[in-house]
Structures are given as C-alpha cells and as structure tokens.
PDB file of C-alpha atoms and ligand atoms in Angstrom:
ATOM      1  CA  MET E   1     -12.219 -11.162  23.270  1.00  0.00           C
ATOM      2  CA  PHE E   2     -12.855 -10.192  19.635  1.00  0.00           C
ATOM      3  CA  SER E   3     -15.407  -7.402  19.812  1.00  0.00           C
ATOM      4  CA  LYS E   4     -17.841  -6.359  17.120  1.00  0.00           C
ATOM      5  CA  LYS E   5     -16.207  -2.933  17.134  1.00  0.00           C
ATOM      6  CA  MET E   6     -12.771  -4.454  16.467  1.00  0.00           C
ATOM      7  CA  GLN E   7     -14.153  -6.769  13.793  1.00  0.00           C
ATOM      8  CA  ASP E   8     -15.882  -3.905  11.962  1.00  0.00           C
ATOM      9  CA  ALA E   9     -12.739  -1.781  12.119  1.00  0.00           C
ATOM     10  CA  LEU E  10     -10.618  -4.629  10.692  1.00  0.00           C
ATOM     11  CA  ASN E  11     -13.191  -5.213   7.968  1.00  0.00           C
ATOM     12  CA  ASN E  12     -12.869  -1.563   7.056  1.00  0.00           C
ATOM     13  CA  GLN E  13      -9.125  -2.139   6.736  1.00  0.00           C
ATOM     14  CA  VAL E  14      -9.848  -5.038   4.350  1.00  0.00           C
ATOM     15  CA  LEU E  15     -11.493  -2.406   2.159  1.00  0.00           C
ATOM     16  CA  VAL E  16      -8.554   0.012   2.523  1.00  0.00           C
ATOM     17  CA  GLU E  17      -6.020  -2.661   1.498  1.00  0.00           C
ATOM     18  CA  ALA E  18      -8.186  -3.858  -1.405  1.00  0.00           C
ATOM     19  CA  GLN E  19      -8.609  -0.280  -2.611  1.00  0.00           C
ATOM     20  CA  SER E  20      -4.839   0.255  -2.317  1.00  0.00           C
ATOM     21  CA  SER E  21      -4.253  -2.788  -4.498  1.00  0.00           C
ATOM     22  CA  GLN E  22      -6.716  -1.417  -7.043  1.00  0.00           C
ATOM     23  CA  ILE E  23      -5.092   2.042  -7.075  1.00  0.00           C
ATOM     24  CA  TYR E  24      -1.618   0.587  -7.683  1.00  0.00           C
ATOM     25  CA  LEU E  25      -2.964  -1.795 -10.308  1.00  0.00           C
ATOM     26  CA  ALA E  26      -4.331   1.210 -12.223  1.00  0.00           C
ATOM     27  CA  MET E  27      -0.944   2.959 -11.848  1.00  0.00           C
ATOM     28  CA  ALA E  28       0.733  -0.155 -13.252  1.00  0.00           C
ATOM     29  CA  SER E  29      -1.577  -0.331 -16.244  1.00  0.00           C
ATOM     30  CA  TRP E  30      -1.009   3.369 -16.979  1.00  0.00           C
ATOM     31  CA  ALA E  31       2.778   3.016 -16.546  1.00  0.00           C
ATOM     32  CA  GLU E  32       2.837   0.000 -18.858  1.00  0.00           C
ATOM     33  CA  ILE E  33       1.791   2.117 -21.843  1.00  0.00           C
ATOM     34  CA  GLN E  34       4.355   4.854 -21.104  1.00  0.00           C
ATOM     35  CA  PRO E  35       7.599   4.399 -23.026  1.00  0.00           C
ATOM     36  CA  GLY E  36      10.771   3.247 -21.277  1.00  0.00           C
ATOM     37  CA  ILE E  37       9.609   2.677 -17.693  1.00  0.00           C
ATOM     38  CA  ASP E  38       9.336  -1.089 -17.566  1.00  0.00           C
ATOM     39  CA  ASN E  39      10.785  -1.361 -14.071  1.00  0.00           C
ATOM     40  CA  VAL E  40       8.455   1.322 -12.683  1.00  0.00           C
ATOM     41  CA  THR E  41       5.610  -0.662 -14.255  1.00  0.00           C
ATOM     42  CA  ALA E  42       6.818  -3.865 -12.571  1.00  0.00           C
ATOM     43  CA  PHE E  43       7.119  -1.972  -9.265  1.00  0.00           C
ATOM     44  CA  PHE E  44       3.469  -0.879  -9.396  1.00  0.00           C
ATOM     45  CA  TYR E  45       2.237  -4.360 -10.354  1.00  0.00           C
ATOM     46  CA  ARG E  46       4.233  -5.833  -7.525  1.00  0.00           C
ATOM     47  CA  HIS E  47       3.007  -3.223  -5.057  1.00  0.00           C
ATOM     48  CA  SER E  48      -0.571  -3.991  -6.089  1.00  0.00           C
ATOM     49  CA  ASP E  49       0.007  -7.718  -5.427  1.00  0.00           C
ATOM     50  CA  GLU E  50       1.476  -6.940  -2.023  1.00  0.00           C
ATOM     51  CA  GLU E  51      -1.551  -4.868  -1.035  1.00  0.00           C
ATOM     52  CA  ARG E  52      -3.751  -7.807  -1.990  1.00  0.00           C
ATOM     53  CA  MET E  53      -1.612  -9.984   0.273  1.00  0.00           C
ATOM     54  CA  HIS E  54      -2.132  -7.455   3.106  1.00  0.00           C
ATOM     55  CA  MET E  55      -5.879  -7.733   2.506  1.00  0.00           C
ATOM     56  CA  LEU E  56      -5.776 -11.550   2.569  1.00  0.00           C
ATOM     57  CA  LYS E  57      -3.789 -11.542   5.804  1.00  0.00           C
ATOM     58  CA  LEU E  58      -6.570  -9.490   7.405  1.00  0.00           C
ATOM     59  CA  ILE E  59      -9.301 -11.724   5.984  1.00  0.00           C
ATOM     60  CA  HIS E  60      -7.670 -14.845   7.457  1.00  0.00           C
ATOM     61  CA  PHE E  61      -7.125 -13.153  10.820  1.00  0.00           C
ATOM     62  CA  ILE E  62     -10.740 -11.959  11.127  1.00  0.00           C
ATOM     63  CA  ASN E  63     -12.095 -15.409  10.239  1.00  0.00           C
ATOM     64  CA  GLU E  64      -9.640 -17.235  12.510  1.00  0.00           C
ATOM     65  CA  ARG E  65     -10.772 -15.082  15.432  1.00  0.00           C
ATOM     66  CA  GLY E  66     -14.346 -16.247  14.922  1.00  0.00           C
ATOM     67  CA  GLY E  67     -15.486 -13.207  12.963  1.00  0.00           C
ATOM     68  CA  PHE E  68     -16.562 -12.916   9.339  1.00  0.00           C
ATOM     69  CA  ALA E  69     -14.360 -11.096   6.827  1.00  0.00           C
ATOM     70  CA  VAL E  70     -16.466  -9.157   4.348  1.00  0.00           C
ATOM     71  CA  VAL E  71     -15.172  -8.865   0.780  1.00  0.00           C
ATOM     72  CA  PRO E  72     -15.939  -5.256  -0.172  1.00  0.00           C
ATOM     73  CA  ALA E  73     -17.044  -3.450  -3.336  1.00  0.00           C
ATOM     74  CA  LEU E  74     -14.339  -1.156  -4.731  1.00  0.00           C
ATOM     75  CA  GLU E  75     -14.291   2.290  -6.289  1.00  0.00           C
ATOM     76  CA  GLN E  76     -12.722   2.824  -9.672  1.00  0.00           C
ATOM     77  CA  PRO E  77      -9.313   4.417  -9.040  1.00  0.00           C
ATOM     78  CA  ALA E  78      -7.658   7.220 -11.051  1.00  0.00           C
ATOM     79  CA  LEU E  79      -6.769   5.742 -14.431  1.00  0.00           C
ATOM     80  CA  THR E  80      -4.150   8.190 -15.703  1.00  0.00           C
ATOM     81  CA  TYR E  81      -1.539  10.578 -14.290  1.00  0.00           C
ATOM     82  CA  PRO E  82       0.048  13.738 -15.752  1.00  0.00           C
ATOM     83  CA  SER E  83       3.522  12.343 -15.014  1.00  0.00           C
ATOM     84  CA  ILE E  84       5.386   9.586 -13.186  1.00  0.00           C
ATOM     85  CA  HIS E  85       6.126  12.020 -10.408  1.00  0.00           C
ATOM     86  CA  HIS E  86       2.388  12.669  -9.984  1.00  0.00           C
ATOM     87  CA  ALA E  87       1.783   8.934  -9.639  1.00  0.00           C
ATOM     88  CA  PHE E  88       4.480   8.618  -6.972  1.00  0.00           C
ATOM     89  CA  LYS E  89       3.123  11.657  -5.095  1.00  0.00           C
ATOM     90  CA  GLU E  90      -0.254   9.953  -5.027  1.00  0.00           C
ATOM     91  CA  LEU E  91       1.402   6.758  -3.829  1.00  0.00           C
ATOM     92  CA  LEU E  92       3.072   8.599  -0.940  1.00  0.00           C
ATOM     93  CA  ASN E  93      -0.135  10.413   0.048  1.00  0.00           C
ATOM     94  CA  HIS E  94      -2.024   7.160  -0.049  1.00  0.00           C
ATOM     95  CA  GLU E  95       0.539   5.368   2.124  1.00  0.00           C
ATOM     96  CA  ILE E  96       0.370   8.214   4.675  1.00  0.00           C
ATOM     97  CA  TYR E  97      -3.409   7.762   4.742  1.00  0.00           C
ATOM     98  CA  VAL E  98      -3.039   3.976   5.218  1.00  0.00           C
ATOM     99  CA  SER E  99      -0.601   4.540   8.094  1.00  0.00           C
ATOM    100  CA  GLU E 100      -3.232   6.715   9.805  1.00  0.00           C
ATOM    101  CA  CYS E 101      -5.786   3.932   9.336  1.00  0.00           C
ATOM    102  CA  ILE E 102      -3.401   1.415  10.928  1.00  0.00           C
ATOM    103  CA  ASN E 103      -2.699   3.776  13.829  1.00  0.00           C
ATOM    104  CA  ASN E 104      -6.432   4.130  14.434  1.00  0.00           C
ATOM    105  CA  LEU E 105      -6.793   0.342  14.479  1.00  0.00           C
ATOM    106  CA  VAL E 106      -3.981   0.040  17.020  1.00  0.00           C
ATOM    107  CA  GLY E 107      -5.800   2.615  19.164  1.00  0.00           C
ATOM    108  CA  ILE E 108      -9.043   0.614  18.987  1.00  0.00           C
ATOM    109  CA  SER E 109      -7.236  -2.635  19.869  1.00  0.00           C
ATOM    110  CA  LEU E 110      -5.878  -0.972  23.020  1.00  0.00           C
ATOM    111  CA  ASP E 111      -9.279   0.531  23.927  1.00  0.00           C
ATOM    112  CA  GLU E 112     -10.829  -2.929  23.538  1.00  0.00           C
ATOM    113  CA  ARG E 113      -7.972  -4.576  25.469  1.00  0.00           C
ATOM    114  CA  ASP E 114      -7.614  -6.920  22.480  1.00  0.00           C
ATOM    115  CA  TYR E 115      -3.926  -7.779  22.747  1.00  0.00           C
ATOM    116  CA  ALA E 116      -4.049 -10.511  20.090  1.00  0.00           C
ATOM    117  CA  THR E 117      -5.186  -7.954  17.521  1.00  0.00           C
ATOM    118  CA  HIS E 118      -2.707  -5.443  18.889  1.00  0.00           C
ATOM    119  CA  ASN E 119       0.073  -7.973  18.346  1.00  0.00           C
ATOM    120  CA  PHE E 120      -1.192  -8.837  14.850  1.00  0.00           C
ATOM    121  CA  LEU E 121      -1.239  -5.163  13.861  1.00  0.00           C
ATOM    122  CA  GLN E 122       2.443  -4.631  14.701  1.00  0.00           C
ATOM    123  CA  TRP E 123       3.362  -6.247  11.367  1.00  0.00           C
ATOM    124  CA  TYR E 124       1.312  -3.560   9.576  1.00  0.00           C
ATOM    125  CA  VAL E 125       2.876  -0.782  11.666  1.00  0.00           C
ATOM    126  CA  ALA E 126       6.375  -1.889  10.602  1.00  0.00           C
ATOM    127  CA  GLU E 127       5.274  -2.360   7.006  1.00  0.00           C
ATOM    128  CA  GLN E 128       3.877   1.168   6.780  1.00  0.00           C
ATOM    129  CA  ILE E 129       7.137   2.670   8.068  1.00  0.00           C
ATOM    130  CA  GLU E 130       9.011   0.900   5.236  1.00  0.00           C
ATOM    131  CA  GLU E 131       6.498   1.755   2.558  1.00  0.00           C
ATOM    132  CA  GLU E 132       6.304   5.417   3.501  1.00  0.00           C
ATOM    133  CA  ALA E 133      10.102   5.660   3.604  1.00  0.00           C
ATOM    134  CA  LEU E 134      10.443   4.089   0.168  1.00  0.00           C
ATOM    135  CA  ALA E 135       7.755   6.354  -1.312  1.00  0.00           C
ATOM    136  CA  ARG E 136       9.554   9.410   0.134  1.00  0.00           C
ATOM    137  CA  VAL E 137      12.887   8.357  -1.379  1.00  0.00           C
ATOM    138  CA  CYS E 138      11.242   7.870  -4.784  1.00  0.00           C
ATOM    139  CA  ASN E 139       9.587  11.294  -4.574  1.00  0.00           C
ATOM    140  CA  ASP E 140      12.839  12.994  -3.550  1.00  0.00           C
ATOM    141  CA  LYS E 141      14.615  11.468  -6.544  1.00  0.00           C
ATOM    142  CA  LEU E 142      11.849  12.435  -8.948  1.00  0.00           C
ATOM    143  CA  GLU E 143      11.936  15.971  -7.550  1.00  0.00           C
ATOM    144  CA  LEU E 144      15.633  16.202  -8.427  1.00  0.00           C
ATOM    145  CA  ILE E 145      15.116  14.652 -11.869  1.00  0.00           C
ATOM    146  CA  GLY E 146      12.353  17.043 -12.942  1.00  0.00           C
ATOM    147  CA  ASP E 147      11.813  16.737 -16.717  1.00  0.00           C
ATOM    148  CA  ASP E 148      15.231  15.236 -17.444  1.00  0.00           C
ATOM    149  CA  ARG E 149      14.632  12.119 -19.554  1.00  0.00           C
ATOM    150  CA  GLY E 150      18.082  10.709 -18.824  1.00  0.00           C
ATOM    151  CA  GLY E 151      17.339  11.036 -15.129  1.00  0.00           C
ATOM    152  CA  LEU E 152      14.074   9.204 -15.593  1.00  0.00           C
ATOM    153  CA  TYR E 153      15.894   6.404 -17.365  1.00  0.00           C
ATOM    154  CA  LEU E 154      18.231   6.099 -14.376  1.00  0.00           C
ATOM    155  CA  PHE E 155      15.281   6.214 -11.969  1.00  0.00           C
ATOM    156  CA  ASP E 156      13.758   3.276 -13.839  1.00  0.00           C
ATOM    157  CA  GLN E 157      17.046   1.369 -13.546  1.00  0.00           C
ATOM    158  CA  ASP E 158      17.271   2.241  -9.884  1.00  0.00           C
ATOM    159  CA  ILE E 159      13.821   0.939  -9.001  1.00  0.00           C
ATOM    160  CA  LEU E 160      14.825  -2.428 -10.449  1.00  0.00           C
ATOM    161  CA  LYS E 161      16.859  -2.943  -7.258  1.00  0.00           C
ATOM    162  CA  VAL E 162      13.692  -2.497  -5.207  1.00  0.00           C
ATOM    163  CA  ASN E 163      11.905  -5.038  -7.407  1.00  0.00           C
ATOM    164  CA  VAL E 164      14.734  -7.536  -7.023  1.00  0.00           C
ATOM    165  CA  VAL E 165      15.614  -7.226  -3.329  1.00  0.00           C
ATOM    166  CA  GLY E 166      12.001  -6.748  -2.291  1.00  0.00           C
ATOM    167  CA  ALA E 167      12.252  -3.634  -0.148  1.00  0.00           C
ATOM    168  CA  VAL E 168       8.445  -3.495  -0.294  1.00  0.00           C
ATOM    169  CA  GLU E 169       6.966  -6.594   1.295  1.00  0.00           C
TER     170      GLU E 169
HETATM  171 FE1  LIG N 201      -0.888  -2.271   2.830  1.00  0.00          FE
HETATM  172  O1  LIG N 201       0.710  -1.522   2.829  1.00  0.00           O
HETATM  173 FE2  LIG N 201       0.741   0.061   1.838  1.00  0.00          FE
HETATM  174  O2  LIG N 201      -0.870   0.613   1.895  1.00  0.00           O
END
C-alpha cells in the first residue's frame, strides 16, 4: 500500500535531488571559469546530471505506484566559492544531508510497512555511501594540497579517473 505519507515524503526527496543537481550545476559553471581545472569542471557537470537522474528515478517510481510526482520549484544555489576546497567541502556537507534524508525515508517506509518502497530505497542507500566516501577522499586530498598549485594540477588529473570509470553513478 502506497500511503499519502510515503508519497509526500518521496516527493520531498524529488525536491532534494533536483536541488542537489542545481547546486552541482552552479559549482560546475563556477569551476568552468577557473583556470586549469577542466576535469573538476567535468566532474561537477557529471555529478549534476547524475542527481537529475536520481530525481527522475523517483518521479517514475512515484507515478508507477499510482501516486503523482510533483515537479518542484528550486532555490538559486550558491554561485561562487572562495576556493575549490570550499566547493568540495560544500559537496561533502550536502551529501551528508542527503544521506540523512534517505535514512528518514527508509524509516518511514518501515513505519508504513511499505516494503516495495523500502526495497526501492536500497539503491539510494548504497549510492549515498559511495558518494560520501568519494567526497571525503577529495576533501582529504585538497586538505593535503592546501595552496600548492602543482598539487591542484595533480588533483585535477586525478579526478579524471573518476570521470572515466564512473565512481559516481
Ligand atoms: Fe542523489 O545522490 Fe548525491 O545527493
């Protein structure tokens, strides 16, 4: 049984995923005008696309269950960052917040005894573990690099591997 409570909570997650996509799109646009970080730029664009895919997956699920997925209005995200490290810190904090949202949804699905939604949400649980881990690794590296421009160049090369192998799905 697909309850109104579950449907509303999933619709709220549609908003969270859409807002995530918007935040990373703004990071990508900002990164694109910074010199020498083309791969970081591609990473943010790609991450934004993936968040949109997460949103679409939710929209299809809600509608397939007989609900109605509501396309939400979005807030304008931060447009600029003091440094690349600041952008990645924000990315990590945001992913931690999204993981909490997913955990809350899992809790509601159990309260509602909605095992189909519970099963559906396991994909998001696994995804958040990967995304948080990747964001932590990036932040640890940027911490070590500090203001070293050579280090930043290597960081940009390094993130190319993530773009190619698709560690963020
Ligand atoms: Fe939607 O996976 Fe991150 O936020």
